[in-house]
């Protein structure tokens, strides 16, 4: 199975910057993604279509939305539906990113609704989970991961292809801080997640990929990718520049 290397551009880049980053990335990769990797870029909504068009230069590049609302249309001012992002070329969605949980205040219930609605609408989904520093220091790692995972995956549409749902373990204290989790921390958290996925997904659990995210850089990507139960990376800051993102996805 291919490892996933995903780029979360957060609230950065206008259309010109998105096109030029993707064109530079294409040059770095000679227009081709390594066969053992799947690459997904999550731009802001406003540049989804420009990124999708520019991304045609890179064989196999996928585009995703950083969020979706759990309804196809309606009186939801400011929200964007799965069908709308699909119309712009997106085939993936992110749900439950820690900035949405902790800055915007999204609940486990809303993350679950977004996840199941996006999947039922034909998008593949990366669900983000992870503990805060306070929770880790209070010894709550196991409980927080179990709660977020079971809550987010409570209503998966059936039948479900287990490859369409991906979990990103992103310790909140490691996102955008320059502090990467240790290899021990990553192995421990990913093993907990795999154990819970067994109960939720069943026998095909190894077809569900678990990504690590949190201050991934060209210097630490290859070591993290070699760890047990790590099936890819979700990259924020280091995905904004073509040369550093190319180094990570070629690691
Ligand atoms: C993220 O935004 O999901 C992320 C992991 O950010 P960073 O790589 O900058 O820590």
PDB file of N, CA and C in Angstrom, residues 134-229:
ATOM      1  N   UNK A 134      -1.395  19.281  28.156  1.00  0.00           N
ATOM      2  CA  UNK A 134      -1.981  19.081  29.495  1.00  0.00           C
ATOM      3  C   UNK A 134      -2.524  17.654  29.607  1.00  0.00           C
ATOM      4  N   UNK A 135      -3.209  17.207  28.569  1.00  0.00           N
ATOM      5  CA  UNK A 135      -3.770  15.841  28.598  1.00  0.00           C
ATOM      6  C   UNK A 135      -2.651  14.800  28.671  1.00  0.00           C
ATOM      7  N   UNK A 136      -1.576  15.008  27.892  1.00  0.00           N
ATOM      8  CA  UNK A 136      -0.441  14.060  27.923  1.00  0.00           C
ATOM      9  C   UNK A 136       0.168  14.035  29.321  1.00  0.00           C
ATOM     10  N   UNK A 137       0.390  15.246  29.893  1.00  0.00           N
ATOM     11  CA  UNK A 137       1.033  15.293  31.207  1.00  0.00           C
ATOM     12  C   UNK A 137       0.138  14.725  32.315  1.00  0.00           C
ATOM     13  N   UNK A 138      -1.173  14.738  32.068  1.00  0.00           N
ATOM     14  CA  UNK A 138      -2.092  14.162  33.068  1.00  0.00           C
ATOM     15  C   UNK A 138      -2.284  12.659  32.841  1.00  0.00           C
ATOM     16  N   UNK A 139      -1.516  12.064  31.917  1.00  0.00           N
ATOM     17  CA  UNK A 139      -1.596  10.618  31.667  1.00  0.00           C
ATOM     18  C   UNK A 139      -2.858  10.209  30.920  1.00  0.00           C
ATOM     19  N   UNK A 140      -3.410  11.147  30.128  1.00  0.00           N
ATOM     20  CA  UNK A 140      -4.690  10.860  29.472  1.00  0.00           C
ATOM     21  C   UNK A 140      -4.571  10.463  27.995  1.00  0.00           C
ATOM     22  N   UNK A 141      -3.341  10.189  27.541  1.00  0.00           N
ATOM     23  CA  UNK A 141      -3.135   9.915  26.110  1.00  0.00           C
ATOM     24  C   UNK A 141      -4.092   8.835  25.590  1.00  0.00           C
ATOM     25  N   UNK A 142      -4.098   7.667  26.267  1.00  0.00           N
ATOM     26  CA  UNK A 142      -4.899   6.531  25.801  1.00  0.00           C
ATOM     27  C   UNK A 142      -6.382   6.914  25.717  1.00  0.00           C
ATOM     28  N   UNK A 143      -6.875   7.544  26.766  1.00  0.00           N
ATOM     29  CA  UNK A 143      -8.305   7.877  26.813  1.00  0.00           C
ATOM     30  C   UNK A 143      -8.698   8.912  25.769  1.00  0.00           C
ATOM     31  N   UNK A 144      -7.823   9.909  25.562  1.00  0.00           N
ATOM     32  CA  UNK A 144      -8.156  10.962  24.595  1.00  0.00           C
ATOM     33  C   UNK A 144      -8.194  10.371  23.184  1.00  0.00           C
ATOM     34  N   UNK A 145      -7.189   9.549  22.839  1.00  0.00           N
ATOM     35  CA  UNK A 145      -7.162   8.970  21.487  1.00  0.00           C
ATOM     36  C   UNK A 145      -8.369   8.052  21.288  1.00  0.00           C
ATOM     37  N   UNK A 146      -8.682   7.254  22.307  1.00  0.00           N
ATOM     38  CA  UNK A 146      -9.823   6.329  22.201  1.00  0.00           C
ATOM     39  C   UNK A 146     -11.119   7.121  22.016  1.00  0.00           C
ATOM     40  N   UNK A 147     -11.283   8.173  22.820  1.00  0.00           N
ATOM     41  CA  UNK A 147     -12.526   8.955  22.735  1.00  0.00           C
ATOM     42  C   UNK A 147     -12.669   9.621  21.368  1.00  0.00           C
ATOM     43  N   UNK A 148     -11.596  10.295  20.920  1.00  0.00           N
ATOM     44  CA  UNK A 148     -11.691  11.029  19.651  1.00  0.00           C
ATOM     45  C   UNK A 148     -11.919  10.073  18.480  1.00  0.00           C
ATOM     46  N   UNK A 149     -11.248   8.926  18.531  1.00  0.00           N
ATOM     47  CA  UNK A 149     -11.355   7.971  17.428  1.00  0.00           C
ATOM     48  C   UNK A 149     -12.754   7.361  17.371  1.00  0.00           C
ATOM     49  N   UNK A 150     -13.238   6.854  18.514  1.00  0.00           N
ATOM     50  CA  UNK A 150     -14.563   6.223  18.523  1.00  0.00           C
ATOM     51  C   UNK A 150     -15.642   7.256  18.188  1.00  0.00           C
ATOM     52  N   UNK A 151     -15.473   8.477  18.700  1.00  0.00           N
ATOM     53  CA  UNK A 151     -16.482   9.509  18.422  1.00  0.00           C
ATOM     54  C   UNK A 151     -16.492   9.843  16.934  1.00  0.00           C
ATOM     55  N   UNK A 152     -15.320   9.985  16.329  1.00  0.00           N
ATOM     56  CA  UNK A 152     -15.259  10.420  14.925  1.00  0.00           C
ATOM     57  C   UNK A 152     -15.767   9.352  13.978  1.00  0.00           C
ATOM     58  N   UNK A 153     -15.588   8.078  14.370  1.00  0.00           N
ATOM     59  CA  UNK A 153     -15.914   7.003  13.424  1.00  0.00           C
ATOM     60  C   UNK A 153     -17.206   6.279  13.802  1.00  0.00           C
ATOM     61  N   UNK A 154     -18.037   6.951  14.598  1.00  0.00           N
ATOM     62  CA  UNK A 154     -19.217   6.274  15.141  1.00  0.00           C
ATOM     63  C   UNK A 154     -20.233   5.894  14.062  1.00  0.00           C
ATOM     64  N   UNK A 155     -20.302   6.701  13.014  1.00  0.00           N
ATOM     65  CA  UNK A 155     -21.348   6.425  12.009  1.00  0.00           C
ATOM     66  C   UNK A 155     -20.737   6.302  10.629  1.00  0.00           C
ATOM     67  N   UNK A 156     -19.850   5.344  10.445  1.00  0.00           N
ATOM     68  CA  UNK A 156     -19.232   5.197   9.132  1.00  0.00           C
ATOM     69  C   UNK A 156     -20.254   4.629   8.158  1.00  0.00           C
ATOM     70  N   UNK A 157     -20.302   5.176   6.941  1.00  0.00           N
ATOM     71  CA  UNK A 157     -21.241   4.606   5.980  1.00  0.00           C
ATOM     72  C   UNK A 157     -20.839   3.172   5.627  1.00  0.00           C
ATOM     73  N   UNK A 158     -21.783   2.310   5.334  1.00  0.00           N
ATOM     74  CA  UNK A 158     -21.449   0.929   4.953  1.00  0.00           C
ATOM     75  C   UNK A 158     -22.004   0.646   3.551  1.00  0.00           C
ATOM     76  N   UNK A 159     -21.350  -0.198   2.742  1.00  0.00           N
ATOM     77  CA  UNK A 159     -20.036  -0.777   3.029  1.00  0.00           C
ATOM     78  C   UNK A 159     -18.964   0.297   2.898  1.00  0.00           C
ATOM     79  N   UNK A 160     -17.862   0.143   3.649  1.00  0.00           N
ATOM     80  CA  UNK A 160     -16.803   1.157   3.611  1.00  0.00           C
ATOM     81  C   UNK A 160     -15.511   0.512   3.135  1.00  0.00           C
ATOM     82  N   UNK A 161     -14.876   1.157   2.157  1.00  0.00           N
ATOM     83  CA  UNK A 161     -13.544   0.720   1.760  1.00  0.00           C
ATOM     84  C   UNK A 161     -12.573   1.280   2.802  1.00  0.00           C
ATOM     85  N   UNK A 162     -11.877   0.416   3.579  1.00  0.00           N
ATOM     86  CA  UNK A 162     -11.036   0.923   4.674  1.00  0.00           C
ATOM     87  C   UNK A 162      -9.887   1.819   4.202  1.00  0.00           C
ATOM     88  N   UNK A 163      -9.600   1.796   2.887  1.00  0.00           N
ATOM     89  CA  UNK A 163      -8.544   2.699   2.366  1.00  0.00           C
ATOM     90  C   UNK A 163      -9.046   4.136   2.228  1.00  0.00           C
ATOM     91  N   UNK A 164     -10.389   4.320   2.262  1.00  0.00           N
ATOM     92  CA  UNK A 164     -10.947   5.676   2.067  1.00  0.00           C
ATOM     93  C   UNK A 164     -10.897   6.502   3.334  1.00  0.00           C
ATOM     94  N   UNK A 165     -10.633   5.842   4.462  1.00  0.00           N
ATOM     95  CA  UNK A 165     -10.550   6.578   5.718  1.00  0.00           C
ATOM     96  C   UNK A 165      -9.121   6.454   6.246  1.00  0.00           C
ATOM     97  N   UNK A 166      -8.558   7.583   6.614  1.00  0.00           N
ATOM     98  CA  UNK A 166      -7.167   7.642   7.061  1.00  0.00           C
ATOM     99  C   UNK A 166      -7.177   8.408   8.381  1.00  0.00           C
ATOM    100  N   UNK A 167      -6.357   7.964   9.336  1.00  0.00           N
ATOM    101  CA  UNK A 167      -6.270   8.680  10.618  1.00  0.00           C
ATOM    102  C   UNK A 167      -4.938   9.427  10.654  1.00  0.00           C
ATOM    103  N   UNK A 168      -4.962  10.684  11.069  1.00  0.00           N
ATOM    104  CA  UNK A 168      -3.700  11.405  11.276  1.00  0.00           C
ATOM    105  C   UNK A 168      -3.541  11.625  12.781  1.00  0.00           C
ATOM    106  N   UNK A 169      -2.461  11.070  13.350  1.00  0.00           N
ATOM    107  CA  UNK A 169      -2.149  11.347  14.753  1.00  0.00           C
ATOM    108  C   UNK A 169      -1.320  12.623  14.794  1.00  0.00           C
ATOM    109  N   UNK A 170      -1.897  13.665  15.377  1.00  0.00           N
ATOM    110  CA  UNK A 170      -1.208  14.954  15.445  1.00  0.00           C
ATOM    111  C   UNK A 170      -1.264  15.476  16.881  1.00  0.00           C
ATOM    112  N   UNK A 171      -0.205  15.198  17.678  1.00  0.00           N
ATOM    113  CA  UNK A 171      -0.210  15.746  19.039  1.00  0.00           C
ATOM    114  C   UNK A 171      -0.266  17.271  18.954  1.00  0.00           C
ATOM    115  N   UNK A 172      -1.203  17.868  19.659  1.00  0.00           N
ATOM    116  CA  UNK A 172      -1.449  19.311  19.512  1.00  0.00           C
ATOM    117  C   UNK A 172      -0.184  20.110  19.843  1.00  0.00           C
ATOM    118  N   UNK A 173       0.595  19.624  20.818  1.00  0.00           N
ATOM    119  CA  UNK A 173       1.795  20.332  21.266  1.00  0.00           C
ATOM    120  C   UNK A 173       2.923  20.273  20.237  1.00  0.00           C
ATOM    121  N   UNK A 174       2.757  19.461  19.187  1.00  0.00           N
ATOM    122  CA  UNK A 174       3.823  19.349  18.172  1.00  0.00           C
ATOM    123  C   UNK A 174       3.459  20.078  16.881  1.00  0.00           C
ATOM    124  N   UNK A 175       2.251  20.645  16.812  1.00  0.00           N
ATOM    125  CA  UNK A 175       1.826  21.264  15.552  1.00  0.00           C
ATOM    126  C   UNK A 175       2.292  22.710  15.489  1.00  0.00           C
ATOM    127  N   UNK A 176       3.130  22.978  14.498  1.00  0.00           N
ATOM    128  CA  UNK A 176       3.614  24.330  14.262  1.00  0.00           C
ATOM    129  C   UNK A 176       4.523  24.859  15.357  1.00  0.00           C
ATOM    130  N   UNK A 177       5.021  23.985  16.230  1.00  0.00           N
ATOM    131  CA  UNK A 177       5.830  24.438  17.358  1.00  0.00           C
ATOM    132  C   UNK A 177       7.316  24.142  17.151  1.00  0.00           C
ATOM    133  N   UNK A 178       7.634  23.321  16.139  1.00  0.00           N
ATOM    134  CA  UNK A 178       9.023  22.894  15.949  1.00  0.00           C
ATOM    135  C   UNK A 178       9.373  21.709  16.836  1.00  0.00           C
ATOM    136  N   UNK A 179       8.446  21.315  17.754  1.00  0.00           N
ATOM    137  CA  UNK A 179       8.706  20.169  18.648  1.00  0.00           C
ATOM    138  C   UNK A 179       8.122  18.917  18.018  1.00  0.00           C
ATOM    139  N   UNK A 180       8.958  18.002  17.576  1.00  0.00           N
ATOM    140  CA  UNK A 180       8.433  16.752  16.999  1.00  0.00           C
ATOM    141  C   UNK A 180       8.264  15.754  18.138  1.00  0.00           C
ATOM    142  N   UNK A 181       7.247  14.904  18.047  1.00  0.00           N
ATOM    143  CA  UNK A 181       7.126  13.835  19.042  1.00  0.00           C
ATOM    144  C   UNK A 181       8.325  12.902  18.887  1.00  0.00           C
ATOM    145  N   UNK A 182       8.738  12.253  19.972  1.00  0.00           N
ATOM    146  CA  UNK A 182       9.871  11.320  19.873  1.00  0.00           C
ATOM    147  C   UNK A 182       9.403  10.062  19.141  1.00  0.00           C
ATOM    148  N   UNK A 183      10.364   9.276  18.682  1.00  0.00           N
ATOM    149  CA  UNK A 183       9.971   8.046  17.981  1.00  0.00           C
ATOM    150  C   UNK A 183       9.166   7.156  18.936  1.00  0.00           C
ATOM    151  N   UNK A 184       9.543   7.148  20.215  1.00  0.00           N
ATOM    152  CA  UNK A 184       8.790   6.348  21.193  1.00  0.00           C
ATOM    153  C   UNK A 184       7.332   6.824  21.274  1.00  0.00           C
ATOM    154  N   UNK A 185       7.149   8.157  21.365  1.00  0.00           N
ATOM    155  CA  UNK A 185       5.786   8.720  21.462  1.00  0.00           C
ATOM    156  C   UNK A 185       4.946   8.326  20.241  1.00  0.00           C
ATOM    157  N   UNK A 186       5.581   8.388  19.071  1.00  0.00           N
ATOM    158  CA  UNK A 186       4.835   8.107  17.834  1.00  0.00           C
ATOM    159  C   UNK A 186       4.441   6.628  17.791  1.00  0.00           C
ATOM    160  N   UNK A 187       5.408   5.747  18.098  1.00  0.00           N
ATOM    161  CA  UNK A 187       5.115   4.299  18.061  1.00  0.00           C
ATOM    162  C   UNK A 187       4.000   3.964  19.054  1.00  0.00           C
ATOM    163  N   UNK A 188       4.083   4.555  20.243  1.00  0.00           N
ATOM    164  CA  UNK A 188       3.077   4.266  21.283  1.00  0.00           C
ATOM    165  C   UNK A 188       1.676   4.721  20.824  1.00  0.00           C
ATOM    166  N   UNK A 189       1.590   5.954  20.335  1.00  0.00           N
ATOM    167  CA  UNK A 189       0.271   6.480  19.950  1.00  0.00           C
ATOM    168  C   UNK A 189      -0.299   5.721  18.750  1.00  0.00           C
ATOM    169  N   UNK A 190       0.553   5.410  17.786  1.00  0.00           N
ATOM    170  CA  UNK A 190       0.044   4.710  16.592  1.00  0.00           C
ATOM    171  C   UNK A 190      -0.418   3.293  16.941  1.00  0.00           C
ATOM    172  N   UNK A 191       0.254   2.652  17.908  1.00  0.00           N
ATOM    173  CA  UNK A 191      -0.177   1.309  18.324  1.00  0.00           C
ATOM    174  C   UNK A 191      -1.547   1.386  19.008  1.00  0.00           C
ATOM    175  N   UNK A 192      -1.755   2.414  19.815  1.00  0.00           N
ATOM    176  CA  UNK A 192      -3.065   2.596  20.480  1.00  0.00           C
ATOM    177  C   UNK A 192      -4.149   2.772  19.407  1.00  0.00           C
ATOM    178  N   UNK A 193      -3.834   3.601  18.412  1.00  0.00           N
ATOM    179  CA  UNK A 193      -4.830   3.874  17.357  1.00  0.00           C
ATOM    180  C   UNK A 193      -5.141   2.590  16.581  1.00  0.00           C
ATOM    181  N   UNK A 194      -4.108   1.830  16.240  1.00  0.00           N
ATOM    182  CA  UNK A 194      -4.332   0.590  15.474  1.00  0.00           C
ATOM    183  C   UNK A 194      -5.210  -0.376  16.285  1.00  0.00           C
ATOM    184  N   UNK A 195      -4.950  -0.435  17.590  1.00  0.00           N
ATOM    185  CA  UNK A 195      -5.727  -1.343  18.441  1.00  0.00           C
ATOM    186  C   UNK A 195      -7.221  -0.962  18.413  1.00  0.00           C
ATOM    187  N   UNK A 196      -7.504   0.333  18.529  1.00  0.00           N
ATOM    188  CA  UNK A 196      -8.909   0.758  18.512  1.00  0.00           C
ATOM    189  C   UNK A 196      -9.534   0.576  17.130  1.00  0.00           C
ATOM    190  N   UNK A 197      -8.728   0.809  16.086  1.00  0.00           N
ATOM    191  CA  UNK A 197      -9.272   0.642  14.728  1.00  0.00           C
ATOM    192  C   UNK A 197      -9.710  -0.793  14.481  1.00  0.00           C
ATOM    193  N   UNK A 198      -8.991  -1.739  15.114  1.00  0.00           N
ATOM    194  CA  UNK A 198      -9.354  -3.153  14.944  1.00  0.00           C
ATOM    195  C   UNK A 198     -10.807  -3.367  15.341  1.00  0.00           C
ATOM    196  N   UNK A 199     -11.232  -2.741  16.445  1.00  0.00           N
ATOM    197  CA  UNK A 199     -12.617  -2.902  16.910  1.00  0.00           C
ATOM    198  C   UNK A 199     -13.597  -2.195  15.981  1.00  0.00           C
ATOM    199  N   UNK A 200     -13.150  -1.072  15.403  1.00  0.00           N
ATOM    200  CA  UNK A 200     -14.088  -0.268  14.607  1.00  0.00           C
ATOM    201  C   UNK A 200     -14.162  -0.797  13.174  1.00  0.00           C
ATOM    202  N   UNK A 201     -12.985  -1.069  12.583  1.00  0.00           N
ATOM    203  CA  UNK A 201     -12.925  -1.427  11.155  1.00  0.00           C
ATOM    204  C   UNK A 201     -12.976  -2.943  10.973  1.00  0.00           C
ATOM    205  N   UNK A 202     -12.427  -3.696  11.949  1.00  0.00           N
ATOM    206  CA  UNK A 202     -12.419  -5.157  11.837  1.00  0.00           C
ATOM    207  C   UNK A 202     -11.189  -5.690  11.135  1.00  0.00           C
ATOM    208  N   UNK A 203     -11.368  -6.796  10.414  1.00  0.00           N
ATOM    209  CA  UNK A 203     -10.207  -7.537   9.910  1.00  0.00           C
ATOM    210  C   UNK A 203      -9.341  -6.762   8.935  1.00  0.00           C
ATOM    211  N   UNK A 204      -9.944  -5.839   8.184  1.00  0.00           N
ATOM    212  CA  UNK A 204      -9.148  -5.126   7.175  1.00  0.00           C
ATOM    213  C   UNK A 204      -8.442  -3.904   7.764  1.00  0.00           C
ATOM    214  N   UNK A 205      -8.196  -3.924   9.074  1.00  0.00           N
ATOM    215  CA  UNK A 205      -7.646  -2.758   9.772  1.00  0.00           C
ATOM    216  C   UNK A 205      -6.320  -2.266   9.173  1.00  0.00           C
ATOM    217  N   UNK A 206      -5.504  -3.174   8.623  1.00  0.00           N
ATOM    218  CA  UNK A 206      -4.207  -2.722   8.109  1.00  0.00           C
ATOM    219  C   UNK A 206      -4.336  -1.983   6.775  1.00  0.00           C
ATOM    220  N   UNK A 207      -5.536  -1.960   6.200  1.00  0.00           N
ATOM    221  CA  UNK A 207      -5.754  -1.157   4.987  1.00  0.00           C
ATOM    222  C   UNK A 207      -6.085   0.291   5.351  1.00  0.00           C
ATOM    223  N   UNK A 208      -6.307   0.558   6.628  1.00  0.00           N
ATOM    224  CA  UNK A 208      -6.544   1.945   7.073  1.00  0.00           C
ATOM    225  C   UNK A 208      -5.213   2.544   7.496  1.00  0.00           C
ATOM    226  N   UNK A 209      -4.817   3.603   6.791  1.00  0.00           N
ATOM    227  CA  UNK A 209      -3.497   4.169   7.068  1.00  0.00           C
ATOM    228  C   UNK A 209      -3.540   5.141   8.253  1.00  0.00           C
ATOM    229  N   UNK A 210      -2.430   5.157   8.993  1.00  0.00           N
ATOM    230  CA  UNK A 210      -2.281   6.090  10.120  1.00  0.00           C
ATOM    231  C   UNK A 210      -1.085   6.993   9.805  1.00  0.00           C
ATOM    232  N   UNK A 211      -1.338   8.302   9.718  1.00  0.00           N
ATOM    233  CA  UNK A 211      -0.275   9.264   9.404  1.00  0.00           C
ATOM    234  C   UNK A 211       0.191   9.931  10.696  1.00  0.00           C
ATOM    235  N   UNK A 212       1.432  10.403  10.689  1.00  0.00           N
ATOM    236  CA  UNK A 212       1.904  11.251  11.792  1.00  0.00           C
ATOM    237  C   UNK A 212       1.983  12.693  11.291  1.00  0.00           C
ATOM    238  N   UNK A 213       1.602  13.645  12.126  1.00  0.00           N
ATOM    239  CA  UNK A 213       1.761  15.061  11.804  1.00  0.00           C
ATOM    240  C   UNK A 213       2.193  15.834  13.024  1.00  0.00           C
ATOM    241  N   UNK A 214       3.075  16.825  12.817  1.00  0.00           N
ATOM    242  CA  UNK A 214       3.557  17.661  13.923  1.00  0.00           C
ATOM    243  C   UNK A 214       5.017  17.968  13.713  1.00  0.00           C
ATOM    244  N   UNK A 215       5.287  19.152  13.100  1.00  0.00           N
ATOM    245  CA  UNK A 215       6.664  19.618  12.876  1.00  0.00           C
ATOM    246  C   UNK A 215       7.515  18.619  12.084  1.00  0.00           C
ATOM    247  N   UNK A 216       6.900  17.983  11.076  1.00  0.00           N
ATOM    248  CA  UNK A 216       7.696  17.134  10.168  1.00  0.00           C
ATOM    249  C   UNK A 216       8.521  18.044   9.271  1.00  0.00           C
ATOM    250  N   UNK A 217       9.791  17.658   9.059  1.00  0.00           N
ATOM    251  CA  UNK A 217      10.722  18.438   8.237  1.00  0.00           C
ATOM    252  C   UNK A 217      11.500  17.456   7.358  1.00  0.00           C
ATOM    253  N   UNK A 218      12.215  17.975   6.347  1.00  0.00           N
ATOM    254  CA  UNK A 218      13.030  17.069   5.524  1.00  0.00           C
ATOM    255  C   UNK A 218      13.988  16.245   6.385  1.00  0.00           C
ATOM    256  N   UNK A 219      14.482  16.827   7.498  1.00  0.00           N
ATOM    257  CA  UNK A 219      15.488  16.144   8.323  1.00  0.00           C
ATOM    258  C   UNK A 219      14.912  14.957   9.122  1.00  0.00           C
ATOM    259  N   UNK A 220      13.610  14.981   9.461  1.00  0.00           N
ATOM    260  CA  UNK A 220      13.106  13.870  10.283  1.00  0.00           C
ATOM    261  C   UNK A 220      12.117  12.965   9.542  1.00  0.00           C
ATOM    262  N   UNK A 221      11.789  13.295   8.279  1.00  0.00           N
ATOM    263  CA  UNK A 221      10.725  12.563   7.580  1.00  0.00           C
ATOM    264  C   UNK A 221      11.045  11.082   7.411  1.00  0.00           C
ATOM    265  N   UNK A 222      12.271  10.790   6.986  1.00  0.00           N
ATOM    266  CA  UNK A 222      12.538   9.390   6.654  1.00  0.00           C
ATOM    267  C   UNK A 222      12.546   8.511   7.906  1.00  0.00           C
ATOM    268  N   UNK A 223      13.060   9.031   9.022  1.00  0.00           N
ATOM    269  CA  UNK A 223      13.048   8.239  10.259  1.00  0.00           C
ATOM    270  C   UNK A 223      11.598   7.962  10.702  1.00  0.00           C
ATOM    271  N   UNK A 224      10.754   9.002  10.655  1.00  0.00           N
ATOM    272  CA  UNK A 224       9.362   8.812  11.099  1.00  0.00           C
ATOM    273  C   UNK A 224       8.647   7.808  10.183  1.00  0.00           C
ATOM    274  N   UNK A 225       8.906   7.925   8.877  1.00  0.00           N
ATOM    275  CA  UNK A 225       8.232   7.024   7.926  1.00  0.00           C
ATOM    276  C   UNK A 225       8.622   5.560   8.112  1.00  0.00           C
ATOM    277  N   UNK A 226       9.784   5.338   8.781  1.00  0.00           N
ATOM    278  CA  UNK A 226      10.232   3.944   8.939  1.00  0.00           C
ATOM    279  C   UNK A 226       9.636   3.285  10.192  1.00  0.00           C
ATOM    280  N   UNK A 227       8.889   4.043  11.015  1.00  0.00           N
ATOM    281  CA  UNK A 227       8.407   3.490  12.292  1.00  0.00           C
ATOM    282  C   UNK A 227       7.193   2.574  12.093  1.00  0.00           C
ATOM    283  N   UNK A 228       7.019   1.647  13.044  1.00  0.00           N
ATOM    284  CA  UNK A 228       5.874   0.726  13.021  1.00  0.00           C
ATOM    285  C   UNK A 228       4.564   1.495  12.999  1.00  0.00           C
ATOM    286  N   UNK A 229       3.643   1.053  12.162  1.00  0.00           N
ATOM    287  CA  UNK A 229       2.297   1.625  12.085  1.00  0.00           C
ATOM    288  C   UNK A 229       2.263   3.062  11.578  1.00  0.00           C
TER     289      UNK A 229
END
